[in-house]
mmCIF file of C-alpha atoms and ligand atoms in Angstrom:
data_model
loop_
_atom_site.group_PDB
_atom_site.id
_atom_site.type_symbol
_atom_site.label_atom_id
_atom_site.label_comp_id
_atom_site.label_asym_id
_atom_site.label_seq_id
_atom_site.Cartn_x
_atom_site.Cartn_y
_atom_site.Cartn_z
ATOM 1 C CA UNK A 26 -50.925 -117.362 12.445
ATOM 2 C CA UNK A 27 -50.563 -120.380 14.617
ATOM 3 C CA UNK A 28 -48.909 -122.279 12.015
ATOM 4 C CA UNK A 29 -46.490 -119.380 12.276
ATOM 5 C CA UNK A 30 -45.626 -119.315 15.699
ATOM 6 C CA UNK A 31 -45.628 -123.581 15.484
ATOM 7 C CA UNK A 32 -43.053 -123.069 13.391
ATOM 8 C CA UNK A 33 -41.164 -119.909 15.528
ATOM 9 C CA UNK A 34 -41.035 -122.341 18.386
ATOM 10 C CA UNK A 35 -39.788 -125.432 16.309
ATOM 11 C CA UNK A 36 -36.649 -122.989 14.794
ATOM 12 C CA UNK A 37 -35.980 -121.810 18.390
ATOM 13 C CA UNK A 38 -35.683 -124.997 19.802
ATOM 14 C CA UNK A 39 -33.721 -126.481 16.790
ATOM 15 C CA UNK A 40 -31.456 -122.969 17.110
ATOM 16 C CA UNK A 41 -31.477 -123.177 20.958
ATOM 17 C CA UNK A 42 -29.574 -126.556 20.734
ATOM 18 C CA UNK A 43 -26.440 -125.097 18.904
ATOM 19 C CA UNK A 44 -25.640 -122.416 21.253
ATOM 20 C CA UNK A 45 -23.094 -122.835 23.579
ATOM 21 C CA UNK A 46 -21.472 -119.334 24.581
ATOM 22 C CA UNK A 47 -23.016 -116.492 26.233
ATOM 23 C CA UNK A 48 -22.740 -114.330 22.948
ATOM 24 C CA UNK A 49 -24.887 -117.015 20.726
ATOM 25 C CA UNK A 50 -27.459 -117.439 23.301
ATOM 26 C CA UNK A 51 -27.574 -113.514 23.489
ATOM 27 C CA UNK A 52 -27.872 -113.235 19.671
ATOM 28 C CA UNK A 53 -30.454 -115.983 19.659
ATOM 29 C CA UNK A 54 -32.589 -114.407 21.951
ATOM 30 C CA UNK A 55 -32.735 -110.942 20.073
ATOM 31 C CA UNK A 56 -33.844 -113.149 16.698
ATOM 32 C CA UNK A 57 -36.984 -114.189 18.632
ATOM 33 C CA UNK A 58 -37.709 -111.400 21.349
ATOM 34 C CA UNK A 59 -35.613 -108.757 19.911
ATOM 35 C CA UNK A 60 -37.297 -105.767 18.348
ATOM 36 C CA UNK A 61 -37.162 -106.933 14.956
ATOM 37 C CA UNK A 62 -37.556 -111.112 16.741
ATOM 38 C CA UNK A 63 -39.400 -113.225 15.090
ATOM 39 C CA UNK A 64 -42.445 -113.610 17.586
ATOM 40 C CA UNK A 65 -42.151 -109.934 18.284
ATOM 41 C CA UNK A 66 -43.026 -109.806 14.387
ATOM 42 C CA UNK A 67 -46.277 -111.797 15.446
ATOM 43 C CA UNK A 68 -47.375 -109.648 18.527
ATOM 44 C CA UNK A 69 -47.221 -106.448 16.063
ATOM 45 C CA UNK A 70 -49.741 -108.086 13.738
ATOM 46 C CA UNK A 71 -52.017 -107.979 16.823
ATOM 47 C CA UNK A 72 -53.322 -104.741 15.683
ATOM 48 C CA UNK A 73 -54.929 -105.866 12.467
ATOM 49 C CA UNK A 74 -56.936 -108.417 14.050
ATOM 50 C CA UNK A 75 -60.893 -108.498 14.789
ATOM 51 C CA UNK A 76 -61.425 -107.816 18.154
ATOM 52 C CA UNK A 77 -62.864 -111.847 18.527
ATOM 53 C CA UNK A 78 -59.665 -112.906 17.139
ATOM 54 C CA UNK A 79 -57.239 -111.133 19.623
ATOM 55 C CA UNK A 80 -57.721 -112.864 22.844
ATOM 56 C CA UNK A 81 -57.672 -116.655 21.074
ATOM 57 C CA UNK A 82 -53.801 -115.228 19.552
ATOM 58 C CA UNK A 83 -53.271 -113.731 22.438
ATOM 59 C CA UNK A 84 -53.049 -116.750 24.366
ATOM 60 C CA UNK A 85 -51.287 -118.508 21.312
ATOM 61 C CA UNK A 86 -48.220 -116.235 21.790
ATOM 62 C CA UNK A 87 -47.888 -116.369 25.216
ATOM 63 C CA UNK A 88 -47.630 -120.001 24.905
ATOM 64 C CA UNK A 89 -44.910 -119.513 22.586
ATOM 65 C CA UNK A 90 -43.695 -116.733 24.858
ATOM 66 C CA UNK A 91 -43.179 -119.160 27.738
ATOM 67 C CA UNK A 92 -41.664 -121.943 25.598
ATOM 68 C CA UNK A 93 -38.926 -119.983 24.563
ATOM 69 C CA UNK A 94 -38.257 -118.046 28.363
ATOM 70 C CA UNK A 95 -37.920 -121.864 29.035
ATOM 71 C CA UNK A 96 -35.498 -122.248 26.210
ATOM 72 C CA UNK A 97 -33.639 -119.644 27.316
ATOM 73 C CA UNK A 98 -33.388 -120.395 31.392
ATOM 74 C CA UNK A 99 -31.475 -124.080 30.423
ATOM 75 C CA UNK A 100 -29.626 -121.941 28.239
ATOM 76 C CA UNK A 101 -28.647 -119.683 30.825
ATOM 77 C CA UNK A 102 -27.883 -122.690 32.931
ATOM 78 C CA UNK A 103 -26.316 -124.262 30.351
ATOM 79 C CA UNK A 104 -23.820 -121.409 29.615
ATOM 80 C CA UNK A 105 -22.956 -120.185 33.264
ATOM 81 C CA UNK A 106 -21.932 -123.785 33.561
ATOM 82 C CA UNK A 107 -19.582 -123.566 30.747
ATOM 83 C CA UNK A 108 -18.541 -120.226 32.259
ATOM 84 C CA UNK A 109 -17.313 -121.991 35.751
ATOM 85 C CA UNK A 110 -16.457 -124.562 34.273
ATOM 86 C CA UNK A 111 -13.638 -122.663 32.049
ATOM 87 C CA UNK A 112 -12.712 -120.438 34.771
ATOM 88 C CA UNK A 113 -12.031 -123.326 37.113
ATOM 89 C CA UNK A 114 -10.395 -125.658 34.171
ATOM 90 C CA UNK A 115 -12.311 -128.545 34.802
ATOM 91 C CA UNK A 116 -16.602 -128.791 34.887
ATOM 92 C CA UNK A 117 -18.125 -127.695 37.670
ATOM 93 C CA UNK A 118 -19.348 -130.677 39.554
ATOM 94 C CA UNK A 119 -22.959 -129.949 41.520
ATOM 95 C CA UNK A 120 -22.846 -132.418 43.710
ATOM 96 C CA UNK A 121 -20.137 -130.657 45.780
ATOM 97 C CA UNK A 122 -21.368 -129.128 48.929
ATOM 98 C CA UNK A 123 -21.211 -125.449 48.868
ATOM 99 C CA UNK A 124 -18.188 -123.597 50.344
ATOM 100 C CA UNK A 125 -20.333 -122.103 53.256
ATOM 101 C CA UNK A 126 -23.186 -124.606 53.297
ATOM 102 C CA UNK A 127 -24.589 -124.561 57.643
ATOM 103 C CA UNK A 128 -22.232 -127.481 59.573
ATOM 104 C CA UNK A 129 -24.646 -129.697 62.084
ATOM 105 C CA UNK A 130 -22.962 -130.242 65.346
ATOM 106 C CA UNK A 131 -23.342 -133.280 67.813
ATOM 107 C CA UNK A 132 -26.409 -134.041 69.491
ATOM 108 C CA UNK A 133 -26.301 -132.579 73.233
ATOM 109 C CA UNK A 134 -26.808 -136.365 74.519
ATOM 110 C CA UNK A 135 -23.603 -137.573 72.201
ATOM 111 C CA UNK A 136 -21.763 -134.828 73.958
ATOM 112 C CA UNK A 137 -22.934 -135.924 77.115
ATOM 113 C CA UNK A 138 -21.938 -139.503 76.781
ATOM 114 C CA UNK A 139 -18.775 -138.214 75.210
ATOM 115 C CA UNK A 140 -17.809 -136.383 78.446
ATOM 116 C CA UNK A 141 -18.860 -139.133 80.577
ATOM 117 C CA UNK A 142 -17.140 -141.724 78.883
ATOM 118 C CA UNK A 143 -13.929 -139.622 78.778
ATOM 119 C CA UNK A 144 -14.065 -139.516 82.652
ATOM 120 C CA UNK A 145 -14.260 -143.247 83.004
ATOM 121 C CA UNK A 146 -11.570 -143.908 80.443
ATOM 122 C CA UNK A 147 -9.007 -141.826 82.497
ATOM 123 C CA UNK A 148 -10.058 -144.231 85.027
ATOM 124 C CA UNK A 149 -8.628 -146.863 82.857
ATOM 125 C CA UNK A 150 -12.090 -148.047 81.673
ATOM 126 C CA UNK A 151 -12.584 -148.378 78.128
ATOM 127 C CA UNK A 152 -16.365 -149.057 75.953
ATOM 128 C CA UNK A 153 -18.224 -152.420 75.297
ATOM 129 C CA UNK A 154 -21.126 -152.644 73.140
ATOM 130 C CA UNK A 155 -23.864 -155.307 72.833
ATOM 131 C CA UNK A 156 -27.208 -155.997 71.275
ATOM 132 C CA UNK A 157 -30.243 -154.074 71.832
ATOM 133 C CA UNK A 158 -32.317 -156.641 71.166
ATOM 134 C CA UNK A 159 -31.496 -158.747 73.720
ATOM 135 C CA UNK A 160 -32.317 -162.073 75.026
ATOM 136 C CA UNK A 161 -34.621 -162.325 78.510
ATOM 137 C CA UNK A 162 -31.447 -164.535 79.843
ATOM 138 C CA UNK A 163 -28.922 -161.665 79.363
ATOM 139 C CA UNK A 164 -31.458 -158.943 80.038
ATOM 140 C CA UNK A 165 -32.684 -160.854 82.929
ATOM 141 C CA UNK A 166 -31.791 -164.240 84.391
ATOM 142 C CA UNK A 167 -28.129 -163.777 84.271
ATOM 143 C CA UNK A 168 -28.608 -160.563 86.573
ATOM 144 C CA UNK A 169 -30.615 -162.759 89.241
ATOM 145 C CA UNK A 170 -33.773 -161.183 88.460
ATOM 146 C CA UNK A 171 -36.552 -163.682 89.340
ATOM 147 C CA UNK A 172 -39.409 -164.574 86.889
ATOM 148 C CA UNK A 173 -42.332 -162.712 88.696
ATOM 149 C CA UNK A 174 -40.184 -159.645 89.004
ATOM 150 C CA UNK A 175 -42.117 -156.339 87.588
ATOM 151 C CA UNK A 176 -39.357 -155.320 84.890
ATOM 152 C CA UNK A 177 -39.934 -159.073 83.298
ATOM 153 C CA UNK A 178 -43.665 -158.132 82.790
ATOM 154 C CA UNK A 179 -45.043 -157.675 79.665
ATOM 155 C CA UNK A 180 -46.466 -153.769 80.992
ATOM 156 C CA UNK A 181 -43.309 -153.001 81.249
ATOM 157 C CA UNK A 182 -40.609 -154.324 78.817
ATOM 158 C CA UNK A 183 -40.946 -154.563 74.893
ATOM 159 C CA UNK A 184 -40.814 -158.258 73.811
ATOM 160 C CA UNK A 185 -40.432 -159.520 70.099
ATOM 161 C CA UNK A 186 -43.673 -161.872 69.327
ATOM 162 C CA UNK A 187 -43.483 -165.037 70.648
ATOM 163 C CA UNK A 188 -41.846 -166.557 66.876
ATOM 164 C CA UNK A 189 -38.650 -164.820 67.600
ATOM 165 C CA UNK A 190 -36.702 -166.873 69.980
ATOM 166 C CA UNK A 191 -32.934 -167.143 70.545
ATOM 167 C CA UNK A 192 -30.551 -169.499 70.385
ATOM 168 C CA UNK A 193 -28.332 -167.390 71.837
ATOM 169 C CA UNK A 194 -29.516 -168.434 75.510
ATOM 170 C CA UNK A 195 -27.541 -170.584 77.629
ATOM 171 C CA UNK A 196 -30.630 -171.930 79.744
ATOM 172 C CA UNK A 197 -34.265 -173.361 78.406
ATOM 173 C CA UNK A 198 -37.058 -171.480 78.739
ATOM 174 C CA UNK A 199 -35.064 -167.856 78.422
ATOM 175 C CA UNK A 200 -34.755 -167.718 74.602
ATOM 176 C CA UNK A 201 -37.585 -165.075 74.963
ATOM 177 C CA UNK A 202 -36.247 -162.013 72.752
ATOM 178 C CA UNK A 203 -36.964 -158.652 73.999
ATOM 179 C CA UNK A 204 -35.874 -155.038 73.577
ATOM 180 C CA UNK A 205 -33.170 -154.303 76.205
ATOM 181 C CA UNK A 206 -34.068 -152.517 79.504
ATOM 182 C CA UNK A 207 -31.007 -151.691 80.334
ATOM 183 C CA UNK A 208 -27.294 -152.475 79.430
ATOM 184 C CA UNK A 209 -26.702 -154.622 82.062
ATOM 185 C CA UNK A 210 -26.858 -157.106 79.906
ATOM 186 C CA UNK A 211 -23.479 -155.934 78.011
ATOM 187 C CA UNK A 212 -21.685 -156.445 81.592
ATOM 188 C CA UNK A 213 -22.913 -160.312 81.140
ATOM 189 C CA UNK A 214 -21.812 -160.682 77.764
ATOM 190 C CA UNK A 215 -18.176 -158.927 78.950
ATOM 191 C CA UNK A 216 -17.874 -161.601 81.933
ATOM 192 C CA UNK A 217 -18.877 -164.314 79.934
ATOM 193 C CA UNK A 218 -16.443 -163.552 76.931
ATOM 194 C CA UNK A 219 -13.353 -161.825 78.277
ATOM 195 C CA UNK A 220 -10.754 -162.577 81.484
ATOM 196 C CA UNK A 221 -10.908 -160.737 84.447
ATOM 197 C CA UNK A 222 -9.527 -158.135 85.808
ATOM 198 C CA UNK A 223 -11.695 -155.481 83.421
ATOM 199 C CA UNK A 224 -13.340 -152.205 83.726
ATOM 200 C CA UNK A 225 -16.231 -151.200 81.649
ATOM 201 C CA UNK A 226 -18.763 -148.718 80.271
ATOM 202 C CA UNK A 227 -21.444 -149.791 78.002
ATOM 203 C CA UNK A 228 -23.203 -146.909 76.804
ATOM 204 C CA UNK A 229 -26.063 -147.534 74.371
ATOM 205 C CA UNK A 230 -30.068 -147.313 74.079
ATOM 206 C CA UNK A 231 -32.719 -148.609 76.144
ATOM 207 C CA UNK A 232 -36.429 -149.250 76.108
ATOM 208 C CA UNK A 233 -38.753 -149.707 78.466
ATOM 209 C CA UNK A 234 -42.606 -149.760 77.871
ATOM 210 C CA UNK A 235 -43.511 -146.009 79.562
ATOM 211 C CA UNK A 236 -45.896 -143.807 78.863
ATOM 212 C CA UNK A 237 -44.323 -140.572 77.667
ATOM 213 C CA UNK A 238 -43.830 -137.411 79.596
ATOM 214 C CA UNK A 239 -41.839 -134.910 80.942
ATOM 215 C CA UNK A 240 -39.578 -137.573 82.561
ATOM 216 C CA UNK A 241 -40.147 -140.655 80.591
ATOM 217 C CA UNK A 242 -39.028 -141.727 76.905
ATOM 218 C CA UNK A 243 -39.670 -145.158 76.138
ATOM 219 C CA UNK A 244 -36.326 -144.998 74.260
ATOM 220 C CA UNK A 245 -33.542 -143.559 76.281
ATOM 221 C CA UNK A 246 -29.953 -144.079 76.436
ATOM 222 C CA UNK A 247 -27.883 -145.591 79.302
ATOM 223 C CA UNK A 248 -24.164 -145.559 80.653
ATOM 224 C CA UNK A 249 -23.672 -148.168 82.815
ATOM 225 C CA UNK A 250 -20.266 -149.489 84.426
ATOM 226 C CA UNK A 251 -18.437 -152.746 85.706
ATOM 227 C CA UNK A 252 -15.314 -153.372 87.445
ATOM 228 C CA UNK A 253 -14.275 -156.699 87.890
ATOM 229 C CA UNK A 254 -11.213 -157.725 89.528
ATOM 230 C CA UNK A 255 -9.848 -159.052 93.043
ATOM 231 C CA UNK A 256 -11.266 -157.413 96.296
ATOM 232 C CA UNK A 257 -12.941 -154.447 94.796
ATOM 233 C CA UNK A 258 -14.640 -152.965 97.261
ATOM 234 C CA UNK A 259 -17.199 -150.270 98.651
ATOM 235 C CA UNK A 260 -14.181 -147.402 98.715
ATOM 236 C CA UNK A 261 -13.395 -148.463 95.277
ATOM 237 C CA UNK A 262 -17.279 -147.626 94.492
ATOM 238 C CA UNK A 263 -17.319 -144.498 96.193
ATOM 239 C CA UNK A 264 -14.126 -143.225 94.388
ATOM 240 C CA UNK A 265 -15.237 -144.302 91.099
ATOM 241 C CA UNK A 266 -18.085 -142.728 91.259
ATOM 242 C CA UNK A 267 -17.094 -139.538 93.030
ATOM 243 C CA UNK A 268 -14.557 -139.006 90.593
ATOM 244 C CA UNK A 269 -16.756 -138.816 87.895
ATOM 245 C CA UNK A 270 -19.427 -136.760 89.423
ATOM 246 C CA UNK A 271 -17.107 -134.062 90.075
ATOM 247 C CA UNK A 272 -15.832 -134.372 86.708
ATOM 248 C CA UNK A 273 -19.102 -133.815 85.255
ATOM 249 C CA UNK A 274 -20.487 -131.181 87.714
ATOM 250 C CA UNK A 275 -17.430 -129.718 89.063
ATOM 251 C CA UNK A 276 -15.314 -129.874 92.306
ATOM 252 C CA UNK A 277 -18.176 -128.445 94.295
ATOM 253 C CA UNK A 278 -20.633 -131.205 93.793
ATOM 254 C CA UNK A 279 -21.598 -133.954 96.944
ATOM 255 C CA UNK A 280 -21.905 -137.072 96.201
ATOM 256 C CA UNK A 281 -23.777 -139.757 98.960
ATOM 257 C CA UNK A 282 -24.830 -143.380 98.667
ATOM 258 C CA UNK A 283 -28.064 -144.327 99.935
ATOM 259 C CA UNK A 284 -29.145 -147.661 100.699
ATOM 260 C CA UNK A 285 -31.553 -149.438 97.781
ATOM 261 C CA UNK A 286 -32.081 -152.551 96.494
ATOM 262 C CA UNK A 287 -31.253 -153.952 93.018
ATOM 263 C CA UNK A 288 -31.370 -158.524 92.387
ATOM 264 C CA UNK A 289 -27.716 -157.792 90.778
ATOM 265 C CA UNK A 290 -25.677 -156.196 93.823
ATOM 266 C CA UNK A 291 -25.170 -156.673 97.093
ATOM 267 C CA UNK A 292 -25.177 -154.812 99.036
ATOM 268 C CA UNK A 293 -27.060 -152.040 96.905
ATOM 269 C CA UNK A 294 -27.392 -147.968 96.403
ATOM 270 C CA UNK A 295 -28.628 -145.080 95.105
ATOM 271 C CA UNK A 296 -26.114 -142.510 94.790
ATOM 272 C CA UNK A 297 -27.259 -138.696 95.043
ATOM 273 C CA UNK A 298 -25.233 -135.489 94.289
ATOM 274 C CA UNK A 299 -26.456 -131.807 95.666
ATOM 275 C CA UNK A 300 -24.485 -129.105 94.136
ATOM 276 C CA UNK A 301 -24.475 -125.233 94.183
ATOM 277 C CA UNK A 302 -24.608 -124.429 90.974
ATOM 278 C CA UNK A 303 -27.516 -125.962 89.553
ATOM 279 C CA UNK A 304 -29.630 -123.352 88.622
ATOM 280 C CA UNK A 305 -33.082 -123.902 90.650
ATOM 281 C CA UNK A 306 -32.107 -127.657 91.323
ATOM 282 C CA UNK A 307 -28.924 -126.206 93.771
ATOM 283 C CA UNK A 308 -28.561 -127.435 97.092
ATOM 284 C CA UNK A 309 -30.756 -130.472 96.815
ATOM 285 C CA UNK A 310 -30.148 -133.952 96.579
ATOM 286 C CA UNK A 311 -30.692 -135.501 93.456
ATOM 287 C CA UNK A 312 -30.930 -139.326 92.893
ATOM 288 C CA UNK A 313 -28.440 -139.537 89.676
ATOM 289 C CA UNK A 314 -27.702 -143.418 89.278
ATOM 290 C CA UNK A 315 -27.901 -146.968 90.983
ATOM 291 C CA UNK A 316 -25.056 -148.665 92.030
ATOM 292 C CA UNK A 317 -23.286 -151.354 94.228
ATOM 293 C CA UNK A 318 -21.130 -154.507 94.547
ATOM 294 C CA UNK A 319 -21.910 -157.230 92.278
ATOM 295 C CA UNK A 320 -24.265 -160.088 93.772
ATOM 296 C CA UNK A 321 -21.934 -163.130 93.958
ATOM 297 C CA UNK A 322 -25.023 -165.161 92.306
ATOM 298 C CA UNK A 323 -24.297 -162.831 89.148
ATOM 299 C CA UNK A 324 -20.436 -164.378 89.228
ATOM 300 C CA UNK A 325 -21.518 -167.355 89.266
ATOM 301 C CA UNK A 326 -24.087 -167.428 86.741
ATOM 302 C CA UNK A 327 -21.117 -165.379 84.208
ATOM 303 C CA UNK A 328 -18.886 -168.148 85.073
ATOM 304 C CA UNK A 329 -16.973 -165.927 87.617
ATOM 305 C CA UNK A 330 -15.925 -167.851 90.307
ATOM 306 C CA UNK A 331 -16.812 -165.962 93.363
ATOM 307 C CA UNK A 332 -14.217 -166.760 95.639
ATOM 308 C CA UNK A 333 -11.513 -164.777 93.192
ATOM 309 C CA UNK A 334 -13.556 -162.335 92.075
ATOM 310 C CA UNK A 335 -15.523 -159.521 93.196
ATOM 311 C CA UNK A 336 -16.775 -156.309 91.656
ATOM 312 C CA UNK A 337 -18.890 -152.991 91.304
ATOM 313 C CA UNK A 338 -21.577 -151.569 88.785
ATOM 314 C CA UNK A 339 -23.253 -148.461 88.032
ATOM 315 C CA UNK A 340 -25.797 -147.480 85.797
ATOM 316 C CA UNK A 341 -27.297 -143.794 84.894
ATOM 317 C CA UNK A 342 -29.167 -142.237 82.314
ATOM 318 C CA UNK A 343 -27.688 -140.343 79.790
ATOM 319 C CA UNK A 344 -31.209 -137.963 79.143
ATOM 320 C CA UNK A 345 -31.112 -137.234 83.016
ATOM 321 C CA UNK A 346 -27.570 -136.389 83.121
ATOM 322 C CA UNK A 347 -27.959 -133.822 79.863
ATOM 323 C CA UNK A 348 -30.913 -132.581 81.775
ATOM 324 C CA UNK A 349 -29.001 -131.755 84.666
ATOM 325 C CA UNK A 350 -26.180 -130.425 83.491
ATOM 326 C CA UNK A 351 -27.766 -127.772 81.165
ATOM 327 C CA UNK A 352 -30.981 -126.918 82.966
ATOM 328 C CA UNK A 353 -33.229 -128.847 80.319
ATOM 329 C CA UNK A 354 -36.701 -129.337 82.076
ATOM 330 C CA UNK A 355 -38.362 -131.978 79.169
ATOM 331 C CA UNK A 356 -36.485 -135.089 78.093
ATOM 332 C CA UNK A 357 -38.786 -134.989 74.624
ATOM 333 C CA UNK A 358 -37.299 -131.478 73.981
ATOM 334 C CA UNK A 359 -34.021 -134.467 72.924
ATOM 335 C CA UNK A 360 -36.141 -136.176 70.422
ATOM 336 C CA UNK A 361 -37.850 -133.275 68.223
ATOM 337 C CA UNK A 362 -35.641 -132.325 66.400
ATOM 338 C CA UNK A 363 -35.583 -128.672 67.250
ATOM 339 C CA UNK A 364 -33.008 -126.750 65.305
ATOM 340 C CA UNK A 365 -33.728 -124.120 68.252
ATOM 341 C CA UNK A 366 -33.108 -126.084 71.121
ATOM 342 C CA UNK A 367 -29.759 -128.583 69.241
ATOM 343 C CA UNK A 368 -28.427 -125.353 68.322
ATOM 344 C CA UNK A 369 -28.022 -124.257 71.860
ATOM 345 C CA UNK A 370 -25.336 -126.919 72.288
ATOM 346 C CA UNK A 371 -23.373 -126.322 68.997
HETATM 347 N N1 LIG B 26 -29.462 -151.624 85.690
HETATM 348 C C1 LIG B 26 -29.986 -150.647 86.602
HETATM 349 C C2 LIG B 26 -31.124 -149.880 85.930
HETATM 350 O O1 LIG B 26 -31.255 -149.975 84.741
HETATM 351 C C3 LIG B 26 -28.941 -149.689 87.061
HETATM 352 C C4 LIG B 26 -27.851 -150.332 87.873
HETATM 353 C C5 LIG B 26 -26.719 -150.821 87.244
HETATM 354 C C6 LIG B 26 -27.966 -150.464 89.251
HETATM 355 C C7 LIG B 26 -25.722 -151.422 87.969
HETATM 356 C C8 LIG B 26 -26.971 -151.048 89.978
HETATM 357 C C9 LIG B 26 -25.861 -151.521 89.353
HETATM 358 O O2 LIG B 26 -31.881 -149.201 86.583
#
């Protein structure tokens, strides 16, 4: 008996390989599972056996069984293929996406920089780009931050081991390569490569070395802005910057500079913005970016001569922005991947 059903198999699978329509595959099935099948033959002759004999057969045939269902599923396959493949003229090709396959939609902080950017750009400013693993002259030095200031530390910026060092910097003892704290260091590489007058944005990812919470990511993303050209001044600033703030959070919102102090302007400010309709945030002042005029030591050290040139820069964070504008209380709710929460913004 198991020579028998070795031998039903090996004909099935020999048979199996010839069909290619739905009628032969249909016809090959009833000569195996059919009432007069082959193997049905052998699960009839079930009844003669001794009762010590039935369960060892037993599990014989429904080996076979399952072979064959197997046979029969790539057949199936095998033959609805065919099917679409006639009705469409051509083979059907399954690497195509399906017709109503679930579209993604852009991240809520690509939106966010989208928006913001298309303020500035109707401001005539348009994008620049740099590394974002920078080098401690662009990230630092060139900005007129000193050596024993805090965001040079080693607590609290991300720097490559000691083997990676850059050409790249202009001055010895900078070629220090670190992961960028900001993207300052773009509005360097702009004055140092292009001709004033210019207006930029330089959106792009930071990293700074913070612990992570409710507030802090040690990867976040930046927009950050610089105008260079003759006498721009504090009004320029202030319309800039109001300009896009209303933009953002609509006609109602405040704006007001308050003093600060940052090595790369002078003179220097935070700007705040109150609004109405900010869900429980309305009313209050909010600290949304740094800004101010550029420090004529940063000219100078971009090969800007001060004398001609002048200029402002901002810089905000994209997360806090997002988180503002659509009531989002934990910056980590941007980084897990939440279909629940991204699909609030498609
Ligand atoms: N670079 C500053 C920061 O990362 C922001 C800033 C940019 C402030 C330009 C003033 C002018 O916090």
């Amino acid at each position: 008996m198991q020579q028998q059903l070795a031998s039903i198999v090996a004909t099935a699978r020999q048979e199996s390989a010839a069909v290619t329509t739905r009628a032969e595959m249909e016809a090959f099935k009833a000569r195996v599972m059919g009432p007069n099948g082959s193997l049905t033959q052998v699960m009839k002759g079930m009844g003669s056996l001794s009762k010590e004999e039935r369960p060892v057969v037993g599990r014989l045939i429904n080996e076979a069984k399952r072979e064959v269902e197997d046979l029969l599923a790539a057949l199936l396959a095998k033959v609805e293929d065919a099917e679409i493949g006639s009705a469409l003229g051509a083979p059907a090709d399954p690497s195509l996406p399906p017709p109503d396959a679930p579209a993604g939609s852009a991240h809520p902080l690509s939106r966010t920089r989208e928006r913001i950017l298309a303020s500035f750009r109707k401001l005539g400013f348009t994008v620049a780009e740099g590394p974002e693993v920078e080098t401690e002259w662009h990230c630092f030095d060139a900005l007129n931050t000193p050596a024993d200031h805090p965001a040079r530390d080693m607590q609290d910026t991300l720097y490559l081991p000691a083997s990676f060092r850059s050409a790249d910097a202009p001055r010895k003892g900078t070629e220090a390569v670190l992961l960028r704290t900001h993207t300052s260091s773009v509005q360097v590489r702009t004055m140092l490569s292009r001709k004033p007058p210019f207006r930029i944005v330089a959106p792009g990812r930071c990293f700074r070395r913070d612990a992570v919470d409710a507030t802090h990511s040690a990867n976040f993303h930046q927009v950050e802005g610089l105008w260079i050209d003759r006498q721009v001044t504090l009004a320029d600033l202030r319309g800039v910057l109001d300009f896009f703030v209303k933009e953002t959070f609509g006609p109602e919102a405040e704006t007001r500079l308050r003093p600060s102090f940052f090595p790369f302007t002078e003179p220097s400010f935070e700007m705040d913005l109150r609004s109405p309709n900010l869900g429980r945030l309305s009313g209050r002042w909010l600290e949304i970016m740094g800004c101010g005029l550029v420090d004529p030591k940063v000219l100078e050290l971009c090969g800007l001569a001060p004398q001609e040139w002048s200029g402002l820069a901002f810089g905000l964070g994209l997360e806090r922005i997002a988180m503002l504008v659509h009531g989002i209380d934990d910056i980590r709710h941007f980084y897990a991947n939440d279909a629940r929460f991204l699909r609030q913004f498609a």
